[in-house]
């Protein structure tokens, strides 16, 4: 089955440090890839998406992700973490012809410490 | 979230009783989805709809049914609630069948089955 894998269910970084959240996909067809963020007791909010136009995608709140076909990866990064970035992050994948259905990874909880 | 509301936000129910969750949108989007969120599993698709009276099953549809009699409303029914259905339920909408659009999420319904 086509899916996404998020490595690390919990990631902790210091404020000001680099944020790196990992996502790998498995498929034999070109994917569309998404990163969503969920703050406590809220729904999911779209951070950014890859739709084949450009491999480096910039999103909201200073986040970006790079699509690497050779590594089947779509890792999320931010140069300098803020306390407000503490949340859960989900990678998701979709494919043409699937009624826009998204398949989600299991999520990574980001903790930001002083 | 603007344009999509879920009700109720919280509900406690007893095992064996039927429960209906409502998702209402004002965006006139064709595609609507119900997911459940559980720790360690991310979000899993229960059912989705691609138009009025057009629905289909997702990966965890057992014990759930849906109905969509109007574009704006998508109802999720637990026919006979069980403790394994204790979860947070999210509704989502998508503008198009294009797999590159992604979703807009509601704020979720926290359901506890006792």
mmCIF file of C-alpha atoms in Angstrom:
data_model
loop_
_atom_site.group_PDB
_atom_site.id
_atom_site.type_symbol
_atom_site.label_atom_id
_atom_site.label_comp_id
_atom_site.label_asym_id
_atom_site.label_seq_id
_atom_site.Cartn_x
_atom_site.Cartn_y
_atom_site.Cartn_z
ATOM 1 C CA UNK A 1 0.000 0.000 0.000
ATOM 2 C CA UNK A 2 1.160 3.489 -0.752
ATOM 3 C CA UNK A 3 2.013 5.326 2.427
ATOM 4 C CA UNK A 4 4.183 7.790 4.267
ATOM 5 C CA UNK A 5 6.529 7.130 7.167
ATOM 6 C CA UNK A 6 7.513 9.737 9.696
ATOM 7 C CA UNK A 7 10.686 8.885 11.547
ATOM 8 C CA UNK A 8 10.564 9.880 15.194
ATOM 9 C CA UNK A 9 7.300 10.295 17.053
ATOM 10 C CA UNK A 10 8.889 12.952 19.291
ATOM 11 C CA UNK A 11 11.556 15.501 18.431
ATOM 12 C CA UNK A 12 12.982 18.010 20.893
ATOM 13 C CA UNK A 13 15.032 21.050 19.884
ATOM 14 C CA UNK A 14 16.287 24.141 21.629
ATOM 15 C CA UNK A 15 14.855 27.505 20.742
ATOM 16 C CA UNK A 16 16.898 28.918 17.860
ATOM 17 C CA UNK A 17 18.081 25.506 16.675
ATOM 18 C CA UNK A 18 17.369 23.855 13.342
ATOM 19 C CA UNK A 19 14.138 21.920 13.055
ATOM 20 C CA UNK A 20 14.216 18.770 10.908
ATOM 21 C CA UNK A 21 11.192 16.497 10.701
ATOM 22 C CA UNK A 22 11.501 13.482 8.465
ATOM 23 C CA UNK A 23 8.986 12.060 6.000
ATOM 24 C CA UNK A 24 9.481 9.292 3.473
ATOM 25 C CA UNK A 25 6.910 8.056 1.026
ATOM 26 C CA UNK A 26 6.504 4.773 -0.769
ATOM 27 C CA UNK A 27 4.909 4.707 -4.167
ATOM 28 C CA UNK A 28 5.584 3.832 -7.761
ATOM 29 C CA UNK A 29 3.705 6.819 -9.128
ATOM 30 C CA UNK A 30 4.357 10.540 -8.670
ATOM 31 C CA UNK A 31 2.972 11.702 -5.341
ATOM 32 C CA UNK A 32 1.556 14.940 -4.076
ATOM 33 C CA UNK A 33 2.958 15.606 -0.613
ATOM 34 C CA UNK A 34 1.735 17.768 2.224
ATOM 35 C CA UNK A 35 2.776 18.871 5.687
ATOM 36 C CA UNK A 36 0.124 19.783 8.218
ATOM 37 C CA UNK A 37 0.498 21.208 11.719
ATOM 38 C CA UNK A 38 -1.828 20.609 14.647
ATOM 39 C CA UNK A 39 -1.785 22.797 17.739
ATOM 40 C CA UNK A 40 -3.356 21.427 20.928
ATOM 41 C CA UNK A 41 -7.116 20.958 20.744
ATOM 42 C CA UNK A 42 -7.287 22.246 17.199
ATOM 43 C CA UNK A 43 -7.742 20.872 13.724
ATOM 44 C CA UNK A 44 -4.956 20.474 11.195
ATOM 45 C CA UNK A 45 -3.624 23.430 9.263
ATOM 46 C CA UNK A 46 -1.788 23.187 5.956
ATOM 47 C CA UNK A 47 1.876 24.224 6.220
ATOM 48 C CA UNK A 48 2.960 23.539 2.658
ATOM 49 C CA UNK A 49 2.485 21.185 -0.271
ATOM 50 C CA UNK A 50 4.465 19.727 -3.127
ATOM 51 C CA UNK A 51 2.588 19.464 -6.410
ATOM 52 C CA UNK A 52 5.500 18.944 -8.837
ATOM 53 C CA UNK A 53 5.958 22.619 -9.730
ATOM 54 C CA UNK A 54 9.156 23.054 -7.685
ATOM 55 C CA UNK A 55 11.112 20.640 -5.533
ATOM 56 C CA UNK A 56 11.823 23.198 -2.791
ATOM 57 C CA UNK A 57 8.578 24.341 -1.275
ATOM 58 C CA UNK A 58 8.211 27.246 1.119
ATOM 59 C CA UNK A 59 5.324 27.326 3.537
ATOM 60 C CA UNK A 60 3.961 29.401 6.365
ATOM 61 C CA UNK A 61 5.774 30.312 9.583
ATOM 62 C CA UNK A 62 9.227 29.954 7.986
ATOM 63 C CA UNK A 63 8.968 26.249 7.221
ATOM 64 C CA UNK A 64 10.137 24.671 4.000
ATOM 65 C CA UNK A 65 10.457 21.176 2.568
ATOM 66 C CA UNK A 66 12.399 19.649 -0.285
ATOM 67 C CA UNK A 67 11.107 16.846 -2.489
ATOM 68 C CA UNK A 68 13.882 14.365 -3.268
ATOM 69 C CA UNK A 69 12.730 11.676 -5.632
ATOM 70 C CA UNK A 70 15.965 9.677 -5.395
ATOM 71 C CA UNK A 71 15.508 9.423 -1.615
ATOM 72 C CA UNK A 72 11.669 9.273 -1.691
ATOM 73 C CA UNK A 73 11.725 11.953 0.977
ATOM 74 C CA UNK A 74 9.960 15.204 1.811
ATOM 75 C CA UNK A 75 11.589 16.404 5.014
ATOM 76 C CA UNK A 76 10.345 19.532 6.775
ATOM 77 C CA UNK A 77 12.856 22.096 8.004
ATOM 78 C CA UNK A 78 13.024 25.451 9.718
ATOM 79 C CA UNK A 79 16.331 27.229 10.333
ATOM 80 C CA UNK A 80 15.499 28.559 13.791
ATOM 81 C CA UNK A 81 12.877 27.107 16.108
ATOM 82 C CA UNK A 82 10.514 29.273 18.114
ATOM 83 C CA UNK A 83 8.569 28.269 21.183
ATOM 84 C CA UNK A 84 5.391 28.777 19.164
ATOM 85 C CA UNK A 85 6.437 25.947 16.817
ATOM 86 C CA UNK A 86 5.671 23.358 19.488
ATOM 87 C CA UNK A 87 2.927 21.236 17.956
ATOM 88 C CA UNK A 88 2.307 17.952 16.180
ATOM 89 C CA UNK A 89 3.269 17.718 12.537
ATOM 90 C CA UNK A 90 1.807 15.331 9.987
ATOM 91 C CA UNK A 91 3.100 14.363 6.586
ATOM 92 C CA UNK A 92 0.491 13.223 4.063
ATOM 93 C CA UNK A 93 0.415 11.896 0.510
ATOM 94 C CA UNK A 94 -2.127 11.875 -2.273
ATOM 95 C CA UNK A 95 -2.170 10.596 -5.824
ATOM 96 C CA UNK A 96 -3.947 11.419 -9.040
ATOM 97 C CA UNK A 97 -7.172 9.486 -9.456
ATOM 98 C CA UNK A 98 -7.831 8.876 -5.761
ATOM 99 C CA UNK A 99 -10.613 11.449 -5.185
ATOM 100 C CA UNK A 100 -8.127 13.649 -3.350
ATOM 101 C CA UNK A 101 -7.832 11.142 -0.521
ATOM 102 C CA UNK A 102 -4.947 11.903 1.790
ATOM 103 C CA UNK A 103 -2.990 9.192 3.584
ATOM 104 C CA UNK A 104 -1.319 10.494 6.721
ATOM 105 C CA UNK A 105 1.785 9.524 8.596
ATOM 106 C CA UNK A 106 1.607 8.839 12.310
ATOM 107 C CA UNK A 107 2.796 12.295 13.258
ATOM 108 C CA UNK A 108 5.803 13.868 14.981
ATOM 109 C CA UNK A 109 5.421 15.908 18.133
ATOM 110 C CA UNK A 110 7.863 18.797 18.216
ATOM 111 C CA UNK A 111 8.970 20.115 21.582
ATOM 112 C CA UNK A 112 10.901 23.386 21.772
ATOM 113 C CA UNK A 113 12.918 24.066 24.904
ATOM 114 C CA UNK A 114 14.602 27.203 26.213
ATOM 115 C CA UNK B 1 -11.959 26.891 10.963
ATOM 116 C CA UNK B 2 -13.580 29.218 8.539
ATOM 117 C CA UNK B 3 -16.238 27.575 6.391
ATOM 118 C CA UNK B 4 -16.370 24.213 8.133
ATOM 119 C CA UNK B 5 -17.905 23.408 11.491
ATOM 120 C CA UNK B 6 -18.300 20.182 13.407
ATOM 121 C CA UNK B 7 -20.883 19.414 16.044
ATOM 122 C CA UNK B 8 -20.860 18.516 18.804
ATOM 123 C CA UNK B 9 -17.327 19.418 19.884
ATOM 124 C CA UNK B 10 -17.401 16.950 22.751
ATOM 125 C CA UNK B 11 -19.644 13.994 23.464
ATOM 126 C CA UNK B 12 -19.756 11.193 26.006
ATOM 127 C CA UNK B 13 -21.983 8.267 25.163
ATOM 128 C CA UNK B 14 -22.660 4.778 26.402
ATOM 129 C CA UNK B 15 -21.641 1.550 24.727
ATOM 130 C CA UNK B 16 -24.291 0.284 22.361
ATOM 131 C CA UNK B 17 -25.996 3.590 21.656
ATOM 132 C CA UNK B 18 -26.084 5.187 18.195
ATOM 133 C CA UNK B 19 -24.233 8.472 17.758
ATOM 134 C CA UNK B 20 -24.307 10.963 14.897
ATOM 135 C CA UNK B 21 -21.633 13.561 14.274
ATOM 136 C CA UNK B 22 -22.283 16.442 11.931
ATOM 137 C CA UNK B 23 -20.004 18.293 9.555
ATOM 138 C CA UNK B 24 -21.290 21.471 7.943
ATOM 139 C CA UNK B 25 -19.492 23.516 5.284
ATOM 140 C CA UNK B 26 -20.257 26.835 3.664
ATOM 141 C CA UNK B 27 -17.613 26.554 0.913
ATOM 142 C CA UNK B 28 -19.730 24.562 -1.551
ATOM 143 C CA UNK B 29 -16.880 22.056 -1.895
ATOM 144 C CA UNK B 30 -17.751 18.778 -3.523
ATOM 145 C CA UNK B 31 -15.437 16.491 -1.565
ATOM 146 C CA UNK B 32 -15.885 15.769 2.134
ATOM 147 C CA UNK B 33 -14.077 13.327 4.399
ATOM 148 C CA UNK B 34 -14.303 11.834 7.867
ATOM 149 C CA UNK B 35 -11.118 10.825 9.674
ATOM 150 C CA UNK B 36 -10.419 9.561 13.123
ATOM 151 C CA UNK B 37 -7.253 10.477 15.023
ATOM 152 C CA UNK B 38 -5.689 8.099 17.533
ATOM 153 C CA UNK B 39 -2.264 8.199 19.187
ATOM 154 C CA UNK B 40 0.279 6.251 17.203
ATOM 155 C CA UNK B 41 -1.987 5.972 14.176
ATOM 156 C CA UNK B 42 -2.162 9.502 12.863
ATOM 157 C CA UNK B 43 -5.357 10.151 10.946
ATOM 158 C CA UNK B 44 -7.207 7.307 9.270
ATOM 159 C CA UNK B 45 -9.939 7.699 6.687
ATOM 160 C CA UNK B 46 -13.365 6.399 7.689
ATOM 161 C CA UNK B 47 -15.615 7.462 4.799
ATOM 162 C CA UNK B 48 -15.638 10.105 2.131
ATOM 163 C CA UNK B 49 -18.090 11.725 -0.226
ATOM 164 C CA UNK B 50 -17.652 13.064 -3.738
ATOM 165 C CA UNK B 51 -21.111 14.548 -4.067
ATOM 166 C CA UNK B 52 -24.659 14.436 -2.805
ATOM 167 C CA UNK B 53 -25.623 10.828 -2.140
ATOM 168 C CA UNK B 54 -22.209 9.659 -3.419
ATOM 169 C CA UNK B 55 -20.132 8.143 -0.653
ATOM 170 C CA UNK B 56 -17.454 5.501 -0.324
ATOM 171 C CA UNK B 57 -15.579 3.614 2.361
ATOM 172 C CA UNK B 58 -12.167 4.402 3.719
ATOM 173 C CA UNK B 59 -9.691 2.146 5.487
ATOM 174 C CA UNK B 60 -11.501 1.970 8.867
ATOM 175 C CA UNK B 61 -15.190 2.029 7.911
ATOM 176 C CA UNK B 62 -16.457 -0.933 9.965
ATOM 177 C CA UNK B 63 -19.066 0.213 12.495
ATOM 178 C CA UNK B 64 -19.612 3.557 10.759
ATOM 179 C CA UNK B 65 -22.056 4.836 8.182
ATOM 180 C CA UNK B 66 -22.405 8.191 6.475
ATOM 181 C CA UNK B 67 -24.981 10.207 4.658
ATOM 182 C CA UNK B 68 -24.882 13.281 2.477
ATOM 183 C CA UNK B 69 -28.275 14.574 1.422
ATOM 184 C CA UNK B 70 -27.066 18.157 0.857
ATOM 185 C CA UNK B 71 -23.789 19.534 -0.419
ATOM 186 C CA UNK B 72 -23.126 21.325 2.853
ATOM 187 C CA UNK B 73 -23.752 18.494 5.327
ATOM 188 C CA UNK B 74 -21.907 15.213 5.850
ATOM 189 C CA UNK B 75 -23.095 13.057 8.729
ATOM 190 C CA UNK B 76 -21.143 10.279 10.400
ATOM 191 C CA UNK B 77 -23.110 7.691 12.371
ATOM 192 C CA UNK B 78 -21.766 5.135 14.784
ATOM 193 C CA UNK B 79 -24.465 2.531 14.585
ATOM 194 C CA UNK B 80 -23.758 0.978 17.984
ATOM 195 C CA UNK B 81 -20.895 2.733 19.755
ATOM 196 C CA UNK B 82 -18.047 0.683 21.215
ATOM 197 C CA UNK B 83 -15.139 1.699 23.425
ATOM 198 C CA UNK B 84 -12.758 1.219 20.477
ATOM 199 C CA UNK B 85 -14.522 4.116 18.780
ATOM 200 C CA UNK B 86 -13.392 6.535 21.471
ATOM 201 C CA UNK B 87 -11.389 8.963 19.390
ATOM 202 C CA UNK B 88 -11.155 12.441 17.953
ATOM 203 C CA UNK B 89 -13.069 12.732 14.714
ATOM 204 C CA UNK B 90 -12.172 15.251 12.050
ATOM 205 C CA UNK B 91 -14.116 16.333 9.041
ATOM 206 C CA UNK B 92 -12.301 17.772 6.050
ATOM 207 C CA UNK B 93 -13.303 19.329 2.746
ATOM 208 C CA UNK B 94 -11.544 19.610 -0.585
ATOM 209 C CA UNK B 95 -12.203 22.007 -3.410
ATOM 210 C CA UNK B 96 -11.591 19.609 -6.229
ATOM 211 C CA UNK B 97 -10.960 16.016 -7.091
ATOM 212 C CA UNK B 98 -7.459 17.080 -8.007
ATOM 213 C CA UNK B 99 -5.066 15.244 -5.729
ATOM 214 C CA UNK B 100 -2.919 18.349 -5.348
ATOM 215 C CA UNK B 101 -5.489 20.471 -3.510
ATOM 216 C CA UNK B 102 -5.235 19.162 0.017
ATOM 217 C CA UNK B 103 -7.855 19.680 2.691
ATOM 218 C CA UNK B 104 -9.385 22.218 5.034
ATOM 219 C CA UNK B 105 -10.123 20.658 8.408
ATOM 220 C CA UNK B 106 -12.781 21.221 11.002
ATOM 221 C CA UNK B 107 -11.887 21.622 14.668
ATOM 222 C CA UNK B 108 -12.788 18.061 15.552
ATOM 223 C CA UNK B 109 -15.221 16.176 17.777
ATOM 224 C CA UNK B 110 -13.862 14.396 20.830
ATOM 225 C CA UNK B 111 -15.998 11.305 21.395
ATOM 226 C CA UNK B 112 -15.771 9.161 24.510
ATOM 227 C CA UNK B 113 -17.627 5.855 24.665
ATOM 228 C CA UNK B 114 -18.056 4.552 28.222
#
